[in-house]
Coordinates of C-alpha atoms in Angstrom, one line a residue:
X1 CA 9.8 -3.5 -18.0
X2 CA 6.5 -5.0 -19.2
X3 CA 3.7 -3.3 -20.1
X4 CA -0.3 -4.0 -19.7
X5 CA -3.3 -1.9 -21.1
X6 CA -5.8 -1.7 -18.2
X7 CA -9.8 -1.1 -19.0
X8 CA -9.7 2.1 -19.3
X9 CA -6.7 2.2 -21.9
X10 CA -4.1 3.5 -19.7
X11 CA -0.5 2.0 -19.8
X12 CA 0.4 0.1 -16.8
X13 CA 4.0 -0.4 -16.3
X14 CA 5.7 -3.6 -14.7
X15 CA 8.7 -5.7 -14.1
X16 CA 9.0 -9.4 -13.3
X17 CA 11.3 -11.1 -12.3
X18 CA 11.8 -15.4 -10.1
X19 CA 10.0 -18.4 -11.1
X20 CA 6.6 -19.7 -9.2
X21 CA 3.5 -18.8 -8.3
X22 CA 2.7 -15.5 -8.8
X23 CA 2.9 -12.9 -6.4
X24 CA 2.0 -9.2 -7.1
X25 CA 3.1 -6.3 -5.0
X26 CA 1.5 -3.0 -4.7
X27 CA 3.0 -0.4 -3.1
X28 CA 2.0 2.5 -0.9
X29 CA 2.1 6.3 -1.0
X30 CA 5.9 7.4 -3.0
X31 CA 6.1 4.2 -4.0
X32 CA 7.0 2.9 -7.2
X33 CA 8.5 -0.2 -8.6
X34 CA 12.1 1.0 -9.1
X35 CA 11.8 2.3 -5.3
X36 CA 15.0 0.5 -4.1
X37 CA 13.2 -1.2 -1.0
X38 CA 10.4 -3.0 -2.8
X39 CA 13.8 -3.9 -5.9
X40 CA 14.8 -5.4 -3.0
X41 CA 11.9 -7.3 -1.7
X42 CA 11.3 -8.4 -5.3
X43 CA 14.7 -10.4 -5.8
X44 CA 13.9 -11.9 -2.3
X45 CA 10.6 -13.3 -3.1
X46 CA 12.1 -14.2 -6.6
X47 CA 13.3 -17.5 -5.2
X48 CA 10.1 -18.8 -4.4
X49 CA 7.3 -16.6 -6.6
X50 CA 7.3 -15.0 -10.0
X51 CA 7.5 -11.8 -8.9
X52 CA 5.6 -9.1 -10.5
X53 CA 6.1 -5.0 -9.4
X54 CA 3.9 -2.3 -11.2
X55 CA 4.2 1.3 -10.9
X56 CA 0.7 2.3 -10.0
X57 CA -1.4 4.2 -12.4
X58 CA 0.7 8.0 -12.2
X59 CA 4.0 6.9 -11.2
X60 CA 7.2 5.9 -12.6
X61 CA 6.3 4.5 -16.1
X62 CA 2.8 3.6 -16.4
X63 CA 0.4 6.3 -17.7
X64 CA -3.0 8.5 -16.1
X65 CA -5.9 9.5 -16.7
X66 CA -8.7 12.2 -15.8
X67 CA -10.6 12.0 -13.2
X68 CA -8.9 10.1 -10.8
X69 CA -11.7 7.0 -9.4
X70 CA -10.2 4.0 -7.1
X71 CA -12.0 1.8 -9.2
X72 CA -9.8 2.3 -12.2
X73 CA -7.2 1.2 -9.9
X74 CA -8.8 -2.2 -9.2
X75 CA -8.5 -2.1 -13.1
X76 CA -5.0 -1.8 -13.2
X77 CA -4.6 -4.4 -10.7
X78 CA -7.0 -7.1 -12.3
X79 CA -4.8 -6.3 -15.5
X80 CA -1.8 -7.2 -13.5
X81 CA -3.2 -10.2 -12.0
X82 CA -4.4 -11.1 -15.6
X83 CA -1.1 -10.4 -16.7
X84 CA -0.1 -13.2 -14.2
X85 CA -1.9 -15.8 -15.5
X86 CA -5.4 -15.1 -14.3
X87 CA -5.2 -16.0 -10.5
X88 CA -2.3 -14.2 -8.0
X89 CA -1.2 -13.7 -4.6
X90 CA -1.3 -10.2 -3.7
X91 CA 0.8 -8.0 -0.8
X92 CA -0.4 -4.5 -0.3
X93 CA 2.0 -1.8 1.4
X94 CA -0.4 1.0 3.4
X95 CA -2.6 2.8 1.2
X96 CA -1.9 -0.5 -1.7
X97 CA -3.0 -2.8 1.2
X98 CA -6.4 -0.7 1.2
X99 CA -6.6 -0.9 -2.4
X100 CA -5.6 -4.6 -2.1
X101 CA -8.5 -5.3 -0.2
X102 CA -11.3 -3.1 -2.4
X103 CA -10.2 -4.8 -5.1
X104 CA -10.3 -8.4 -3.0
X105 CA -13.8 -6.9 -1.9
X106 CA -14.5 -6.2 -5.5
X107 CA -14.1 -10.2 -6.4
X108 CA -10.7 -9.9 -8.4
X109 CA -8.9 -13.3 -8.2
X110 CA -6.5 -13.4 -5.7
X111 CA -5.5 -16.7 -3.8
X112 CA -3.8 -15.4 -0.6
X113 CA -3.4 -12.0 0.4
X114 CA -1.0 -9.9 2.6
X115 CA -1.8 -6.4 3.6
X116 CA 1.0 -4.3 5.3
X117 CA 0.1 -1.9 8.0
X118 CA -2.9 -0.2 6.5
X119 CA -3.0 2.8 7.1
X120 CA -6.3 3.5 8.7
X121 CA -7.7 4.9 12.0
X122 CA -9.7 2.9 14.1
X123 CA -9.3 4.5 17.5
X124 CA -11.8 7.5 18.7
X125 CA -8.3 8.0 20.5
X126 CA -5.9 7.7 18.5
X127 CA -4.6 10.9 15.8
X128 CA -6.3 11.7 12.6
X129 CA -5.5 13.2 9.8
X130 CA -7.7 16.6 8.7
X131 CA -11.1 16.3 7.4
X132 CA -10.0 17.9 4.6
X133 CA -6.8 16.3 4.0
X134 CA -8.0 14.9 0.3
X135 CA -9.3 19.0 -0.9
X136 CA -6.5 20.5 0.2
X137 CA -3.7 17.9 -1.4
X138 CA -5.6 18.4 -4.6
X139 CA -5.7 22.3 -4.3
X140 CA -1.7 21.7 -3.4
X141 CA -1.5 20.0 -6.5
X142 CA -3.1 22.1 -8.8
X143 CA -1.4 25.3 -7.9
X144 CA 2.1 22.8 -8.5
X145 CA 3.4 23.3 -4.9
X146 CA 4.2 19.5 -5.1
X147 CA 6.6 19.8 -2.0
X148 CA 4.4 21.7 -0.3
X149 CA 2.2 19.3 -1.3
X150 CA 4.9 16.6 0.1
X151 CA 5.1 18.0 3.4
X152 CA 1.1 18.1 4.0
X153 CA 0.3 14.9 2.9
X154 CA 3.5 13.4 5.4
X155 CA 3.3 15.7 8.4
X156 CA -0.6 16.8 8.6
X157 CA -1.9 13.7 6.8
X158 CA 0.5 10.7 7.9
X159 CA 1.7 12.7 11.6
X160 CA 5.1 12.6 11.0
X161 CA 7.6 15.0 12.6
X162 CA 7.8 18.3 11.4
X163 CA 11.5 17.8 10.6
X164 CA 11.2 14.5 8.6
X165 CA 10.7 16.7 5.4
X166 CA 13.8 19.1 5.9
X167 CA 16.0 16.0 6.9
X168 CA 14.4 14.0 3.5
X169 CA 15.4 17.5 1.7
X170 CA 19.3 16.5 2.7
X171 CA 19.4 12.8 1.1
X172 CA 20.7 12.9 -2.1
X173 CA 17.6 12.4 -4.6
X174 CA 15.2 11.8 -2.7
X175 CA 13.7 14.6 -1.7
X176 CA 13.3 15.0 -5.8
X177 CA 11.8 11.3 -5.9
X178 CA 9.3 12.2 -3.4
X179 CA 7.9 15.7 -5.3
X180 CA 8.0 13.1 -8.7
X181 CA 5.0 11.8 -7.9
X182 CA 3.7 14.0 -5.3
X183 CA 0.5 14.4 -7.7
X184 CA -0.8 11.2 -6.6
X185 CA -0.8 11.2 -3.2
X186 CA -4.3 12.9 -3.5
X187 CA -5.4 9.2 -4.9
X188 CA -3.6 7.6 -2.0
X189 CA -6.0 10.0 0.1
X190 CA -8.7 9.2 -1.6
X191 CA -8.2 5.4 -0.8
X192 CA -8.0 6.5 2.7
X193 CA -11.3 8.6 2.9
X194 CA -13.7 7.1 5.2
X195 CA -11.1 5.2 7.0
X196 CA -9.8 7.7 9.0
X197 CA -12.3 8.7 11.1
X198 CA -11.3 7.3 14.4
X199 CA -14.3 5.0 14.5
X200 CA -14.3 1.2 14.6
X201 CA -14.6 -0.7 11.0
X202 CA -18.3 -0.9 10.7
X203 CA -20.0 -4.5 10.8
X204 CA -19.0 -6.7 8.4
X205 CA -16.5 -4.8 6.7
X206 CA -14.9 -7.2 4.1
X207 CA -17.1 -10.0 4.8
X208 CA -16.9 -11.1 1.2
X209 CA -12.9 -11.4 1.5
X210 CA -12.7 -15.2 2.8
X211 CA -9.5 -15.8 0.9
X212 CA -6.6 -16.3 3.2
X213 CA -5.4 -13.0 4.6
X214 CA -2.1 -11.7 6.2
X215 CA -2.7 -8.8 8.5
X216 CA 1.3 -7.4 9.1
X217 CA 2.4 -5.1 11.2
X218 CA 5.5 -3.7 13.2
X219 CA 6.5 -4.2 16.6
X220 CA 5.0 -2.1 19.3
X221 CA 8.0 0.4 19.7
X222 CA 8.7 0.3 15.6
X223 CA 5.2 1.3 14.5
X224 CA 3.1 3.9 15.9
X225 CA -0.2 3.2 18.0
X226 CA -2.9 4.3 15.3
X227 CA -1.0 1.6 12.7
X228 CA -1.0 -1.2 15.5
X229 CA -4.7 -1.1 16.5
X230 CA -5.5 -0.6 12.5
X231 CA -3.9 -4.1 11.5
X232 CA -5.3 -5.6 14.6
X233 CA -9.1 -4.3 13.8
X234 CA -8.7 -5.0 10.0
X235 CA -7.5 -9.0 11.4
X236 CA -10.3 -9.2 12.9
X237 CA -12.6 -7.7 10.9
X238 CA -11.9 -10.6 8.2
X239 CA -13.3 -14.1 7.3
X240 CA -9.7 -15.7 7.3
X241 CA -7.7 -13.1 8.6
X242 CA -4.5 -13.5 11.0
X243 CA -2.2 -10.6 12.4
X244 CA 1.7 -11.1 12.4
X245 CA 3.1 -7.9 13.9
X246 CA 6.6 -8.4 14.9
X247 CA 9.9 -6.4 14.3
X248 CA 10.7 -5.7 10.8
X249 CA 6.9 -5.4 9.4
X250 CA 6.9 -1.7 9.7
X251 CA 6.9 0.7 7.1
X252 CA 7.5 4.0 8.8
X253 CA 11.1 3.8 7.7
X254 CA 13.2 1.4 5.0
X255 CA 11.1 -1.4 4.0
X256 CA 12.8 -4.1 5.8
X257 CA 12.6 -6.5 2.7
X258 CA 14.5 -9.3 4.5
X259 CA 11.6 -9.5 7.0
X260 CA 8.7 -9.0 4.8
X261 CA 9.8 -11.4 2.4
X262 CA 10.6 -14.1 5.1
X263 CA 7.0 -13.7 6.8
X264 CA 5.4 -13.9 3.1
X265 CA 7.2 -16.9 2.1
X266 CA 6.1 -18.2 5.2
X267 CA 2.5 -17.7 4.8
X268 CA 2.3 -18.0 0.4
X269 CA 3.9 -21.4 1.1
X270 CA 1.9 -22.3 3.6
X271 CA -1.4 -25.2 3.8
X272 CA -2.3 -24.4 6.9
X273 CA -5.5 -23.0 7.5
X274 CA -5.1 -19.8 8.6
X275 CA -8.8 -18.7 10.5
X276 CA -6.7 -17.2 14.0
X277 CA -5.4 -14.5 15.1
X278 CA -1.6 -14.2 16.3
X279 CA 0.7 -11.7 17.8

Protein backbone atom coordinates (compact mmCIF):
# COMPACT_ATOMS: atom_id res chain seq x y z
CA UNK A 1 0.00 0.00 0.00
CA UNK A 2 1.12 3.54 -0.79
CA UNK A 3 -0.32 6.85 0.39
CA UNK A 4 -0.48 10.43 -0.84
CA UNK A 5 -1.86 13.58 0.75
CA UNK A 6 -4.68 15.44 -0.96
CA UNK A 7 -4.92 19.23 -1.01
CA UNK A 8 -7.02 19.39 2.17
CA UNK A 9 -4.64 17.11 4.08
CA UNK A 10 -6.63 13.91 3.65
CA UNK A 11 -4.57 10.74 3.24
CA UNK A 12 -5.42 8.72 0.14
CA UNK A 13 -4.34 5.08 -0.03
CA UNK A 14 -3.51 3.34 -3.29
CA UNK A 15 -1.90 0.28 -4.84
CA UNK A 16 0.40 0.36 -7.84
CA UNK A 17 1.25 -2.51 -10.16
CA UNK A 18 2.35 -3.24 -13.69
CA UNK A 19 4.51 -1.35 -16.13
CA UNK A 20 3.69 1.10 -18.91
CA UNK A 21 1.68 4.27 -19.30
CA UNK A 22 -0.01 5.29 -16.02
CA UNK A 23 -3.70 4.44 -15.62
CA UNK A 24 -5.77 5.50 -12.60
CA UNK A 25 -8.88 3.48 -11.67
CA UNK A 26 -11.80 5.33 -10.05
CA UNK A 27 -14.38 3.08 -8.41
CA UNK A 28 -18.11 3.69 -8.06
CA UNK A 29 -20.50 3.35 -5.12
CA UNK A 30 -19.42 0.63 -2.66
CA UNK A 31 -16.12 0.18 -4.54
CA UNK A 32 -12.73 0.28 -2.88
CA UNK A 33 -9.28 -0.65 -4.13
CA UNK A 34 -9.32 -4.17 -2.66
CA UNK A 35 -12.74 -5.01 -4.11
CA UNK A 36 -12.09 -8.41 -5.78
CA UNK A 37 -13.33 -7.34 -9.22
CA UNK A 38 -11.16 -4.23 -9.18
CA UNK A 39 -8.12 -6.20 -7.98
CA UNK A 40 -8.54 -8.62 -10.89
CA UNK A 41 -9.02 -5.75 -13.33
CA UNK A 42 -5.88 -4.01 -12.10
CA UNK A 43 -3.92 -7.24 -12.46
CA UNK A 44 -5.00 -7.73 -16.07
CA UNK A 45 -4.35 -4.10 -16.97
CA UNK A 46 -0.93 -4.32 -15.35
CA UNK A 47 0.25 -6.31 -18.38
CA UNK A 48 0.15 -3.07 -20.39
CA UNK A 49 -0.02 -0.17 -17.93
CA UNK A 50 1.22 1.03 -14.56
CA UNK A 51 -2.09 0.81 -12.73
CA UNK A 52 -3.00 3.03 -9.78
CA UNK A 53 -6.03 1.77 -7.88
CA UNK A 54 -7.04 3.95 -4.94
CA UNK A 55 -9.57 4.15 -2.13
CA UNK A 56 -11.82 7.14 -2.66
CA UNK A 57 -12.01 9.25 0.51
CA UNK A 58 -13.88 7.65 3.37
CA UNK A 59 -13.24 4.13 2.09
CA UNK A 60 -10.74 1.42 2.87
CA UNK A 61 -7.46 2.86 4.11
CA UNK A 62 -8.08 6.42 2.93
CA UNK A 63 -8.95 9.22 5.31
CA UNK A 64 -11.90 11.60 5.19
CA UNK A 65 -12.87 15.14 6.09
CA UNK A 66 -16.09 17.03 6.72
CA UNK A 67 -17.96 18.55 5.11
CA UNK A 68 -17.88 16.52 1.91
CA UNK A 69 -17.41 18.40 -1.37
CA UNK A 70 -17.12 17.12 -4.93
CA UNK A 71 -14.17 19.48 -5.39
CA UNK A 72 -12.23 17.57 -2.73
CA UNK A 73 -12.74 14.32 -4.64
CA UNK A 74 -11.42 16.04 -7.76
CA UNK A 75 -8.42 17.13 -5.69
CA UNK A 76 -7.93 13.49 -4.63
CA UNK A 77 -7.85 12.37 -8.25
CA UNK A 78 -5.46 15.23 -9.09
CA UNK A 79 -3.15 13.98 -6.33
CA UNK A 80 -3.31 10.46 -7.77
CA UNK A 81 -2.41 11.74 -11.23
CA UNK A 82 0.48 13.68 -9.70
CA UNK A 83 1.68 10.50 -8.01
CA UNK A 84 1.49 8.76 -11.37
CA UNK A 85 3.89 11.25 -12.93
CA UNK A 86 1.74 14.27 -13.72
CA UNK A 87 -0.34 12.83 -16.57
CA UNK A 88 -2.38 9.62 -16.73
CA UNK A 89 -5.18 7.76 -18.41
CA UNK A 90 -8.27 7.45 -16.20
CA UNK A 91 -11.08 4.87 -16.01
CA UNK A 92 -14.16 5.56 -13.92
CA UNK A 93 -17.06 3.25 -13.04
CA UNK A 94 -20.63 4.41 -12.32
CA UNK A 95 -20.47 7.41 -9.94
CA UNK A 96 -16.70 7.22 -10.43
CA UNK A 97 -17.35 7.82 -14.13
CA UNK A 98 -19.18 11.05 -13.27
CA UNK A 99 -16.34 12.05 -10.95
CA UNK A 100 -13.83 11.41 -13.74
CA UNK A 101 -15.86 13.49 -16.20
CA UNK A 102 -16.08 16.36 -13.71
CA UNK A 103 -12.34 16.11 -13.12
CA UNK A 104 -11.64 16.23 -16.86
CA UNK A 105 -13.90 19.28 -17.18
CA UNK A 106 -11.94 20.90 -14.34
CA UNK A 107 -8.79 20.58 -16.44
CA UNK A 108 -6.97 17.69 -14.77
CA UNK A 109 -4.10 16.37 -16.94
CA UNK A 110 -5.87 13.27 -18.25
CA UNK A 111 -4.53 11.79 -21.48
CA UNK A 112 -7.44 9.51 -22.38
CA UNK A 113 -10.58 8.90 -20.36
CA UNK A 114 -12.84 5.83 -20.20
CA UNK A 115 -16.15 6.03 -18.34
CA UNK A 116 -18.21 2.92 -17.71
CA UNK A 117 -21.98 3.22 -17.34
CA UNK A 118 -22.36 6.65 -15.74
CA UNK A 119 -25.73 6.36 -13.92
CA UNK A 120 -27.42 9.41 -15.38
CA UNK A 121 -31.15 9.57 -16.14
CA UNK A 122 -31.55 11.54 -19.38
CA UNK A 123 -34.80 10.13 -20.77
CA UNK A 124 -38.09 11.38 -19.25
CA UNK A 125 -39.55 7.89 -19.71
CA UNK A 126 -36.86 6.23 -17.59
CA UNK A 127 -37.20 5.53 -13.88
CA UNK A 128 -35.80 8.28 -11.69
CA UNK A 129 -34.51 8.02 -8.11
CA UNK A 130 -36.29 10.04 -5.40
CA UNK A 131 -35.60 13.76 -5.57
CA UNK A 132 -34.55 13.70 -1.90
CA UNK A 133 -32.11 10.79 -2.33
CA UNK A 134 -29.17 12.74 -0.90
CA UNK A 135 -31.13 14.10 2.05
CA UNK A 136 -32.62 10.71 2.92
CA UNK A 137 -29.25 8.92 2.73
CA UNK A 138 -27.67 11.61 4.88
CA UNK A 139 -30.41 11.25 7.50
CA UNK A 140 -30.00 7.47 7.63
CA UNK A 141 -26.23 7.73 8.03
CA UNK A 142 -26.57 10.41 10.71
CA UNK A 143 -28.90 8.02 12.55
CA UNK A 144 -26.30 5.23 12.15
CA UNK A 145 -28.76 3.15 10.11
CA UNK A 146 -26.10 1.85 7.75
CA UNK A 147 -27.97 -1.26 6.60
CA UNK A 148 -31.07 0.81 5.85
CA UNK A 149 -28.93 3.27 3.88
CA UNK A 150 -27.48 0.47 1.76
CA UNK A 151 -30.93 -0.91 1.02
CA UNK A 152 -32.38 2.52 0.26
CA UNK A 153 -29.56 3.40 -2.12
CA UNK A 154 -29.81 0.08 -3.96
CA UNK A 155 -33.58 -0.28 -4.21
CA UNK A 156 -35.03 3.24 -4.09
CA UNK A 157 -32.00 4.98 -5.52
CA UNK A 158 -30.65 2.68 -8.21
CA UNK A 159 -33.76 0.60 -8.86
CA UNK A 160 -32.46 -2.82 -7.86
CA UNK A 161 -35.17 -5.46 -7.19
CA UNK A 162 -36.29 -5.51 -3.56
CA UNK A 163 -34.92 -9.03 -3.01
CA UNK A 164 -31.32 -8.03 -3.83
CA UNK A 165 -30.33 -6.75 -0.35
CA UNK A 166 -31.74 -9.92 1.22
CA UNK A 167 -29.73 -12.03 -1.21
CA UNK A 168 -26.56 -10.07 -0.50
CA UNK A 169 -27.01 -10.63 3.23
CA UNK A 170 -26.69 -14.37 2.58
CA UNK A 171 -23.35 -14.05 0.78
CA UNK A 172 -20.41 -14.42 3.20
CA UNK A 173 -18.66 -11.13 3.84
CA UNK A 174 -20.58 -9.15 1.21
CA UNK A 175 -23.08 -7.33 3.42
CA UNK A 176 -20.36 -6.44 5.91
CA UNK A 177 -18.28 -4.91 3.12
CA UNK A 178 -21.25 -2.93 1.82
CA UNK A 179 -22.25 -1.51 5.19
CA UNK A 180 -18.61 -0.64 5.95
CA UNK A 181 -18.69 2.05 3.25
CA UNK A 182 -22.36 3.04 3.67
CA UNK A 183 -21.34 6.44 5.06
CA UNK A 184 -19.92 7.33 1.63
CA UNK A 185 -23.20 6.78 -0.22
CA UNK A 186 -24.20 10.43 0.24
CA UNK A 187 -20.95 11.28 -1.57
CA UNK A 188 -22.10 9.28 -4.59
CA UNK A 189 -25.56 10.81 -4.38
CA UNK A 190 -23.99 14.29 -4.35
CA UNK A 191 -21.98 13.45 -7.48
CA UNK A 192 -25.13 12.34 -9.28
CA UNK A 193 -27.32 15.20 -8.12
CA UNK A 194 -28.68 17.09 -11.09
CA UNK A 195 -27.87 14.25 -13.48
CA UNK A 196 -30.82 11.99 -12.61
CA UNK A 197 -33.76 14.23 -13.30
CA UNK A 198 -35.02 12.56 -16.46
CA UNK A 199 -34.08 15.31 -18.87
CA UNK A 200 -31.55 15.55 -21.72
CA UNK A 201 -28.06 16.76 -20.96
CA UNK A 202 -27.78 20.55 -21.25
CA UNK A 203 -26.34 21.85 -24.50
CA UNK A 204 -22.59 22.11 -24.16
CA UNK A 205 -22.38 19.71 -21.21
CA UNK A 206 -18.73 18.63 -20.92
CA UNK A 207 -17.89 20.57 -24.11
CA UNK A 208 -14.59 21.48 -22.46
CA UNK A 209 -13.60 17.79 -22.27
CA UNK A 210 -11.78 17.63 -25.61
CA UNK A 211 -9.59 14.63 -24.83
CA UNK A 212 -10.52 11.23 -26.33
CA UNK A 213 -13.22 9.60 -24.20
CA UNK A 214 -14.59 6.06 -24.43
CA UNK A 215 -18.06 5.59 -22.95
CA UNK A 216 -18.51 1.92 -22.05
CA UNK A 217 -21.87 0.20 -21.65
CA UNK A 218 -23.11 -3.37 -21.38
CA UNK A 219 -25.14 -5.12 -24.05
CA UNK A 220 -28.86 -4.48 -24.15
CA UNK A 221 -29.78 -7.71 -22.35
CA UNK A 222 -27.40 -7.10 -19.43
CA UNK A 223 -27.79 -3.37 -18.82
CA UNK A 224 -30.90 -1.40 -17.78
CA UNK A 225 -32.30 0.90 -20.44
CA UNK A 226 -31.56 4.06 -18.47
CA UNK A 227 -27.85 3.23 -18.42
CA UNK A 228 -27.90 2.61 -22.16
CA UNK A 229 -29.61 5.95 -22.74
CA UNK A 230 -27.10 7.67 -20.47
CA UNK A 231 -24.09 6.16 -22.24
CA UNK A 232 -25.43 7.21 -25.62
CA UNK A 233 -26.12 10.75 -24.39
CA UNK A 234 -22.70 11.18 -22.78
CA UNK A 235 -20.86 9.90 -25.86
CA UNK A 236 -22.85 12.27 -28.07
CA UNK A 237 -22.18 15.23 -25.75
CA UNK A 238 -18.40 14.84 -25.81
CA UNK A 239 -16.38 16.50 -28.60
CA UNK A 240 -14.16 13.42 -28.97
CA UNK A 241 -16.41 10.72 -27.58
CA UNK A 242 -16.91 7.12 -28.63
CA UNK A 243 -19.53 4.63 -27.47
CA UNK A 244 -18.61 0.99 -26.88
CA UNK A 245 -21.68 -1.11 -26.08
CA UNK A 246 -20.97 -4.81 -25.89
CA UNK A 247 -21.31 -7.87 -23.63
CA UNK A 248 -19.28 -7.77 -20.44
CA UNK A 249 -19.24 -4.01 -19.99
CA UNK A 250 -22.17 -3.83 -17.60
CA UNK A 251 -21.72 -3.26 -13.87
CA UNK A 252 -24.95 -4.45 -12.27
CA UNK A 253 -23.27 -7.76 -11.40
CA UNK A 254 -19.64 -8.63 -10.62
CA UNK A 255 -17.22 -6.80 -12.89
CA UNK A 256 -16.22 -8.73 -16.00
CA UNK A 257 -12.56 -7.85 -15.60
CA UNK A 258 -11.44 -9.64 -18.78
CA UNK A 259 -13.93 -7.83 -21.03
CA UNK A 260 -13.24 -4.45 -19.43
CA UNK A 261 -9.47 -4.89 -19.61
CA UNK A 262 -9.59 -5.89 -23.27
CA UNK A 263 -11.77 -2.92 -24.22
CA UNK A 264 -9.68 -0.48 -22.20
CA UNK A 265 -6.39 -1.77 -23.58
CA UNK A 266 -7.58 -1.47 -27.17
CA UNK A 267 -8.78 2.10 -26.61
CA UNK A 268 -5.83 3.35 -24.59
CA UNK A 269 -3.15 1.88 -26.86
CA UNK A 270 -4.80 2.88 -30.13
CA UNK A 271 -3.26 5.77 -32.03
CA UNK A 272 -6.38 6.25 -34.15
CA UNK A 273 -8.53 9.33 -33.67
CA UNK A 274 -11.77 8.71 -31.79
CA UNK A 275 -14.26 11.29 -32.99
CA UNK A 276 -17.05 8.81 -33.83
CA UNK A 277 -19.53 6.47 -32.20
CA UNK A 278 -20.01 2.76 -32.52
CA UNK A 279 -22.38 0.25 -30.98
